[in-house]
């Protein structure tokens, strides 16, 4: 691993400022491809893959032939997050991801939102123009100007299949080996390094996140299906886990909306992808916000502020 050249590259990225030409060092990242930028620092293909997939969270290699600026900004975000949180660029909610919708629900209620709990969506209601006007649950109906939901709530003619993903949930009685006995770990295996097109994701959490009993570790291995054998798809990830007490494997079909939702007032998200860092899902959420409101979500906030927006 070329540590000196790798460090030189990271220093360049850290100092790079799009508005300050003196930090560009003669490189036009709006024209130079990411592959050319890597090669200008003498980095090898394996290092390209490590940086792009494990740090910039790219899911394939198409970015290598595109202007480097967007990927460099992704790497700056990673480095900033790592320096902010100390040991990891990632944060994970105590009690699991269910804490996110719980927090949203509380904030939504403060601003006048209404919730119908323990209700199934039996039908989406439309007006004569084919626009969604609400949802029906049993004999009750909730009226709305538009309907937002994931593909499972909508008729099949409004979504199209994008593939399948496999997730393998494993119970361990030990931390993932060779990771410093850490209770939470995320490992990204670049697809090209295991003769695959798509990356394999490994995520492990434990009792410190209040998601399992003490001494029990929950590891999830996931990837996009490339063949017919789900177990074979995740073998490189499972090989990292050591002894597995119990394992559950599931395959899910993924979908995306057929339209942007402006014509029928059905604003549909895409299915969750296989990644464990949710980068693609956040991008989908930002896209959904723009489709509903017609404008980009203002993300120019001070990340160092701890004040909640109530």
CSV table of C-alpha atoms in Angstrom, one decimal:
chain,number,residue,atom,x,y,z
A,1,UNK,CA,0.0,0.0,0.0
A,2,UNK,CA,1.7,3.3,-1.1
A,3,UNK,CA,1.3,5.2,2.1
A,4,UNK,CA,3.5,8.2,1.1
A,5,UNK,CA,1.6,8.7,-2.1
A,6,UNK,CA,-1.7,8.0,-0.4
A,7,UNK,CA,-0.9,10.6,2.3
A,8,UNK,CA,0.1,13.2,-0.4
A,9,UNK,CA,-3.2,12.6,-2.2
A,10,UNK,CA,-5.2,13.1,1.0
A,11,UNK,CA,-3.4,16.3,1.9
A,12,UNK,CA,-4.2,17.6,-1.6
A,13,UNK,CA,-7.9,16.7,-1.2
A,14,UNK,CA,-8.0,18.2,2.3
A,15,UNK,CA,-6.6,21.6,1.2
A,16,UNK,CA,-8.5,21.7,-2.1
A,17,UNK,CA,-11.0,24.6,-2.3
A,18,UNK,CA,-13.0,25.0,-5.4
A,19,UNK,CA,-13.0,28.8,-5.0
A,20,UNK,CA,-9.3,29.1,-4.4
A,21,UNK,CA,-7.2,28.4,-7.5
A,22,UNK,CA,-4.0,28.3,-5.5
A,23,UNK,CA,-5.1,25.0,-3.9
A,24,UNK,CA,-5.7,23.4,-7.3
A,25,UNK,CA,-2.0,22.8,-8.0
A,26,UNK,CA,-2.7,23.2,-11.8
A,27,UNK,CA,-5.4,20.5,-11.8
A,28,UNK,CA,-8.8,21.3,-13.3
A,29,UNK,CA,-11.0,18.8,-11.5
A,30,UNK,CA,-14.0,19.9,-13.6
A,31,UNK,CA,-12.2,18.4,-16.6
A,32,UNK,CA,-9.7,15.9,-15.2
A,33,UNK,CA,-11.3,12.5,-14.5
A,34,UNK,CA,-11.0,10.7,-11.2
A,35,UNK,CA,-8.8,8.1,-12.7
A,36,UNK,CA,-6.4,10.7,-14.1
A,37,UNK,CA,-6.3,12.3,-10.7
A,38,UNK,CA,-5.4,9.0,-9.0
A,39,UNK,CA,-2.7,8.3,-11.6
A,40,UNK,CA,-1.2,11.8,-11.2
A,41,UNK,CA,-0.4,10.9,-7.6
A,42,UNK,CA,1.0,7.5,-8.6
A,43,UNK,CA,-1.8,5.5,-6.9
A,44,UNK,CA,-2.4,1.9,-8.0
A,45,UNK,CA,-5.8,0.4,-9.0
A,46,UNK,CA,-6.3,-1.3,-5.7
A,47,UNK,CA,-5.8,2.0,-3.9
A,48,UNK,CA,-8.3,3.6,-6.4
A,49,UNK,CA,-10.9,1.0,-5.3
A,50,UNK,CA,-10.2,1.5,-1.6
A,51,UNK,CA,-10.6,5.2,-1.7
A,52,UNK,CA,-13.6,5.3,-4.1
A,53,UNK,CA,-15.6,2.5,-2.6
A,54,UNK,CA,-14.7,2.5,1.1
A,55,UNK,CA,-14.2,6.3,1.6
A,56,UNK,CA,-16.2,8.1,-1.2
A,57,UNK,CA,-18.9,5.4,-1.1
A,58,UNK,CA,-19.1,4.9,-4.8
A,59,UNK,CA,-21.0,1.8,-5.8
A,60,UNK,CA,-19.3,1.1,-9.1
A,61,UNK,CA,-16.4,2.4,-11.2
A,62,UNK,CA,-18.3,4.7,-13.6
A,63,UNK,CA,-17.1,7.7,-11.7
A,64,UNK,CA,-13.5,7.0,-12.7
A,65,UNK,CA,-14.2,8.3,-16.2
A,66,UNK,CA,-16.1,11.3,-15.0
A,67,UNK,CA,-14.8,14.7,-13.8
A,68,UNK,CA,-13.1,14.3,-10.4
A,69,UNK,CA,-14.7,17.2,-8.6
A,70,UNK,CA,-17.8,15.4,-7.3
A,71,UNK,CA,-15.8,12.4,-6.0
A,72,UNK,CA,-13.3,14.7,-4.3
A,73,UNK,CA,-16.1,16.5,-2.5
A,74,UNK,CA,-17.4,13.1,-1.3
A,75,UNK,CA,-13.9,12.3,0.0
A,76,UNK,CA,-13.8,15.7,1.8
A,77,UNK,CA,-17.1,14.9,3.5
A,78,UNK,CA,-15.7,11.5,4.6
A,79,UNK,CA,-12.5,13.1,6.0
A,80,UNK,CA,-14.5,15.9,7.8
A,81,UNK,CA,-16.8,13.4,9.3
A,82,UNK,CA,-13.9,11.3,10.5
A,83,UNK,CA,-12.2,14.2,12.2
A,84,UNK,CA,-15.5,15.3,13.7
A,85,UNK,CA,-16.4,12.0,15.4
A,86,UNK,CA,-12.8,10.8,16.1
A,87,UNK,CA,-12.8,7.0,15.4
A,88,UNK,CA,-15.4,6.7,12.7
A,89,UNK,CA,-17.1,8.9,10.0
A,90,UNK,CA,-20.4,7.2,10.8
A,91,UNK,CA,-22.9,7.6,13.6
A,92,UNK,CA,-25.6,5.1,14.5
A,93,UNK,CA,-28.7,5.7,16.7
A,94,UNK,CA,-28.9,4.0,20.1
A,95,UNK,CA,-31.8,1.4,20.0
A,96,UNK,CA,-31.3,1.0,16.2
A,97,UNK,CA,-32.6,2.7,13.1
A,98,UNK,CA,-36.1,2.8,14.6
A,99,UNK,CA,-35.0,5.9,16.5
A,100,UNK,CA,-35.0,7.9,13.2
A,101,UNK,CA,-38.7,7.6,12.4
A,102,UNK,CA,-39.4,8.0,16.1
A,103,UNK,CA,-37.6,11.3,16.2
A,104,UNK,CA,-39.3,12.4,12.9
A,105,UNK,CA,-42.7,11.5,14.4
A,106,UNK,CA,-42.2,13.6,17.5
A,107,UNK,CA,-41.0,16.6,15.5
A,108,UNK,CA,-43.8,16.2,13.0
A,109,UNK,CA,-46.4,16.1,15.9
A,110,UNK,CA,-44.9,19.3,17.3
A,111,UNK,CA,-45.6,20.9,13.9
A,112,UNK,CA,-49.2,19.7,13.7
A,113,UNK,CA,-48.8,16.3,12.0
A,114,UNK,CA,-51.4,13.6,12.6
A,115,UNK,CA,-50.7,9.8,12.8
A,116,UNK,CA,-53.0,6.9,12.2
A,117,UNK,CA,-51.4,4.0,14.1
A,118,UNK,CA,-51.9,0.3,13.4
A,119,UNK,CA,-53.6,1.0,10.1
A,120,UNK,CA,-53.1,-0.8,6.8
A,121,UNK,CA,-53.2,1.1,3.6
A,122,UNK,CA,-55.9,-0.8,1.6
A,123,UNK,CA,-56.2,1.6,-1.3
A,124,UNK,CA,-54.9,4.8,-2.7
A,125,UNK,CA,-57.8,7.1,-3.7
A,126,UNK,CA,-57.8,9.1,-7.0
A,127,UNK,CA,-59.9,11.9,-8.4
A,128,UNK,CA,-61.3,11.9,-12.0
A,129,UNK,CA,-58.0,13.3,-13.3
A,130,UNK,CA,-56.1,10.4,-11.9
A,131,UNK,CA,-54.5,12.4,-9.1
A,132,UNK,CA,-54.0,10.9,-5.7
A,133,UNK,CA,-56.3,12.5,-3.1
A,134,UNK,CA,-55.7,10.2,-0.1
A,135,UNK,CA,-55.5,6.7,1.3
A,136,UNK,CA,-58.2,4.3,2.5
A,137,UNK,CA,-57.9,2.0,5.5
A,138,UNK,CA,-60.9,-0.1,6.2
A,139,UNK,CA,-63.9,2.2,6.4
A,140,UNK,CA,-61.7,5.3,7.1
A,141,UNK,CA,-60.1,7.6,4.6
A,142,UNK,CA,-57.3,10.1,5.1
A,143,UNK,CA,-57.5,12.9,2.5
A,144,UNK,CA,-54.3,14.6,1.2
A,145,UNK,CA,-53.1,16.9,-1.6
A,146,UNK,CA,-50.6,14.2,-2.5
A,147,UNK,CA,-49.4,10.7,-1.3
A,148,UNK,CA,-45.7,9.9,-0.5
A,149,UNK,CA,-44.6,6.3,0.1
A,150,UNK,CA,-42.3,3.5,-0.8
A,151,UNK,CA,-43.0,1.2,-3.8
A,152,UNK,CA,-44.9,-1.4,-1.7
A,153,UNK,CA,-47.9,0.9,-1.3
A,154,UNK,CA,-48.5,1.6,-5.0
A,155,UNK,CA,-49.8,-0.4,-7.9
A,156,UNK,CA,-47.2,-2.3,-10.0
A,157,UNK,CA,-47.9,-0.1,-13.0
A,158,UNK,CA,-46.4,2.8,-11.2
A,159,UNK,CA,-43.0,1.2,-10.4
A,160,UNK,CA,-40.4,-0.9,-12.2
A,161,UNK,CA,-38.1,-3.6,-11.0
A,162,UNK,CA,-34.4,-2.6,-10.6
A,163,UNK,CA,-32.9,-5.9,-9.4
A,164,UNK,CA,-32.6,-8.0,-6.3
A,165,UNK,CA,-30.6,-7.7,-3.1
A,166,UNK,CA,-29.6,-10.3,-0.6
A,167,UNK,CA,-29.2,-9.6,3.1
A,168,UNK,CA,-27.8,-12.1,5.6
A,169,UNK,CA,-28.4,-11.4,9.3
A,170,UNK,CA,-26.0,-13.2,11.5
A,171,UNK,CA,-25.8,-13.6,15.3
A,172,UNK,CA,-22.3,-13.8,16.7
A,173,UNK,CA,-21.0,-14.3,20.2
A,174,UNK,CA,-17.8,-12.4,19.5
A,175,UNK,CA,-16.7,-9.2,17.7
A,176,UNK,CA,-15.7,-9.5,14.0
A,177,UNK,CA,-12.1,-10.8,14.1
A,178,UNK,CA,-9.1,-8.6,13.2
A,179,UNK,CA,-11.1,-5.4,13.9
A,180,UNK,CA,-9.7,-4.5,17.3
A,181,UNK,CA,-12.5,-6.1,19.3
A,182,UNK,CA,-14.8,-3.2,18.3
A,183,UNK,CA,-18.5,-3.5,19.0
A,184,UNK,CA,-19.5,-1.6,15.9
A,185,UNK,CA,-17.8,-2.2,12.5
A,186,UNK,CA,-18.5,-1.4,8.9
A,187,UNK,CA,-16.6,-3.1,6.2
A,188,UNK,CA,-16.9,-2.4,2.5
A,189,UNK,CA,-15.5,-5.0,0.1
A,190,UNK,CA,-15.0,-3.4,-3.3
A,191,UNK,CA,-16.7,-5.7,-5.9
A,192,UNK,CA,-13.7,-5.8,-8.3
A,193,UNK,CA,-11.5,-7.2,-5.5
A,194,UNK,CA,-13.7,-10.3,-5.2
A,195,UNK,CA,-14.5,-10.7,-8.9
A,196,UNK,CA,-17.8,-8.9,-8.7
A,197,UNK,CA,-19.4,-5.9,-10.2
A,198,UNK,CA,-21.2,-4.8,-7.0
A,199,UNK,CA,-19.7,-4.2,-3.6
A,200,UNK,CA,-20.4,-6.3,-0.5
A,201,UNK,CA,-21.3,-4.6,2.7
A,202,UNK,CA,-20.7,-5.9,6.2
A,203,UNK,CA,-22.1,-4.1,9.3
A,204,UNK,CA,-21.8,-5.2,12.9
A,205,UNK,CA,-23.5,-3.7,16.0
A,206,UNK,CA,-24.0,-4.9,19.5
A,207,UNK,CA,-25.3,-4.2,23.0
A,208,UNK,CA,-23.6,-0.8,23.2
A,209,UNK,CA,-26.2,0.4,20.6
A,210,UNK,CA,-29.0,-1.3,22.7
A,211,UNK,CA,-29.9,-3.6,19.8
A,212,UNK,CA,-28.9,-6.9,21.3
A,213,UNK,CA,-28.2,-8.7,24.6
A,214,UNK,CA,-24.8,-8.3,26.2
A,215,UNK,CA,-22.3,-10.6,24.5
A,216,UNK,CA,-24.4,-10.9,21.3
A,217,UNK,CA,-23.3,-9.2,18.1
A,218,UNK,CA,-25.6,-8.6,15.1
A,219,UNK,CA,-23.8,-8.7,11.7
A,220,UNK,CA,-25.5,-7.9,8.4
A,221,UNK,CA,-23.9,-8.9,5.1
A,222,UNK,CA,-25.6,-7.5,2.0
A,223,UNK,CA,-25.0,-7.0,-1.7
A,224,UNK,CA,-26.9,-6.8,-5.0
A,225,UNK,CA,-27.6,-10.1,-6.6
A,226,UNK,CA,-25.6,-11.0,-9.7
A,227,UNK,CA,-26.5,-14.7,-9.9
A,228,UNK,CA,-29.1,-17.1,-8.7
A,229,UNK,CA,-27.5,-18.4,-5.5
A,230,UNK,CA,-28.1,-15.9,-2.7
A,231,UNK,CA,-25.7,-17.7,-0.3
A,232,UNK,CA,-22.9,-17.6,-2.8
A,233,UNK,CA,-23.3,-13.9,-3.3
A,234,UNK,CA,-22.3,-13.0,0.3
A,235,UNK,CA,-19.5,-15.6,0.8
A,236,UNK,CA,-16.7,-13.1,0.9
A,237,UNK,CA,-18.5,-11.1,3.6
A,238,UNK,CA,-19.4,-14.1,5.7
A,239,UNK,CA,-15.8,-15.3,5.6
A,240,UNK,CA,-14.9,-12.3,7.7
A,241,UNK,CA,-17.3,-13.0,10.5
A,242,UNK,CA,-15.7,-16.1,12.1
A,243,UNK,CA,-18.1,-18.4,14.0
A,244,UNK,CA,-21.8,-17.7,13.3
A,245,UNK,CA,-24.3,-18.9,15.9
A,246,UNK,CA,-27.3,-18.4,13.7
A,247,UNK,CA,-27.9,-17.0,10.2
A,248,UNK,CA,-31.0,-15.7,8.3
A,249,UNK,CA,-30.8,-15.0,4.6
A,250,UNK,CA,-33.4,-13.1,2.7
A,251,UNK,CA,-33.7,-11.8,-0.9
A,252,UNK,CA,-35.8,-8.7,-1.8
A,253,UNK,CA,-36.8,-7.3,-5.1
A,254,UNK,CA,-36.0,-3.6,-5.5
A,255,UNK,CA,-38.1,-1.0,-7.4
A,256,UNK,CA,-38.1,2.6,-8.5
A,257,UNK,CA,-40.9,4.9,-9.6
A,258,UNK,CA,-41.9,5.1,-13.2
A,259,UNK,CA,-42.5,8.9,-13.0
A,260,UNK,CA,-41.6,11.9,-10.9
A,261,UNK,CA,-45.1,12.0,-9.4
A,262,UNK,CA,-46.1,15.4,-10.6
A,263,UNK,CA,-48.8,14.2,-12.9
A,264,UNK,CA,-50.6,11.8,-10.5
A,265,UNK,CA,-49.5,13.2,-7.1
A,266,UNK,CA,-48.0,9.9,-6.1
A,267,UNK,CA,-44.4,10.6,-4.9
A,268,UNK,CA,-42.7,7.2,-4.7
A,269,UNK,CA,-39.3,6.5,-3.2
A,270,UNK,CA,-36.9,3.8,-4.5
A,271,UNK,CA,-36.4,0.6,-2.5
A,272,UNK,CA,-33.5,0.5,-0.1
A,273,UNK,CA,-30.3,-0.6,-1.8
A,274,UNK,CA,-27.8,-3.1,-0.4
A,275,UNK,CA,-25.4,-0.5,1.1
A,276,UNK,CA,-25.0,-0.3,4.9
A,277,UNK,CA,-24.2,3.4,4.9
A,278,UNK,CA,-27.5,4.6,3.3
A,279,UNK,CA,-25.7,7.1,1.0
A,280,UNK,CA,-27.9,6.1,-1.9
A,281,UNK,CA,-31.0,6.2,0.2
A,282,UNK,CA,-30.2,9.7,1.4
A,283,UNK,CA,-29.7,10.9,-2.2
A,284,UNK,CA,-33.1,9.3,-3.0
A,285,UNK,CA,-34.7,11.2,-0.1
A,286,UNK,CA,-33.2,14.5,-1.3
A,287,UNK,CA,-34.6,13.7,-4.8
A,288,UNK,CA,-38.0,13.0,-3.3
A,289,UNK,CA,-38.0,16.3,-1.4
A,290,UNK,CA,-37.3,18.2,-4.6
A,291,UNK,CA,-40.0,16.3,-6.5
A,292,UNK,CA,-42.6,17.1,-3.8
A,293,UNK,CA,-41.6,20.8,-3.1
A,294,UNK,CA,-40.1,21.8,-6.4
A,295,UNK,CA,-36.9,23.0,-4.7
A,296,UNK,CA,-33.7,21.5,-3.3
A,297,UNK,CA,-33.5,20.9,0.4
A,298,UNK,CA,-31.2,23.5,2.0
A,299,UNK,CA,-28.3,21.6,3.5
A,300,UNK,CA,-26.2,24.6,4.3
A,301,UNK,CA,-26.4,24.1,8.0
A,302,UNK,CA,-23.7,24.3,10.7
A,303,UNK,CA,-22.9,20.7,11.5
A,304,UNK,CA,-21.2,21.8,14.7
A,305,UNK,CA,-24.4,23.2,16.1
A,306,UNK,CA,-26.2,21.0,18.6
A,307,UNK,CA,-29.4,23.1,18.7
A,308,UNK,CA,-32.5,21.1,17.6
A,309,UNK,CA,-34.9,22.7,15.2
A,310,UNK,CA,-38.1,22.6,17.1
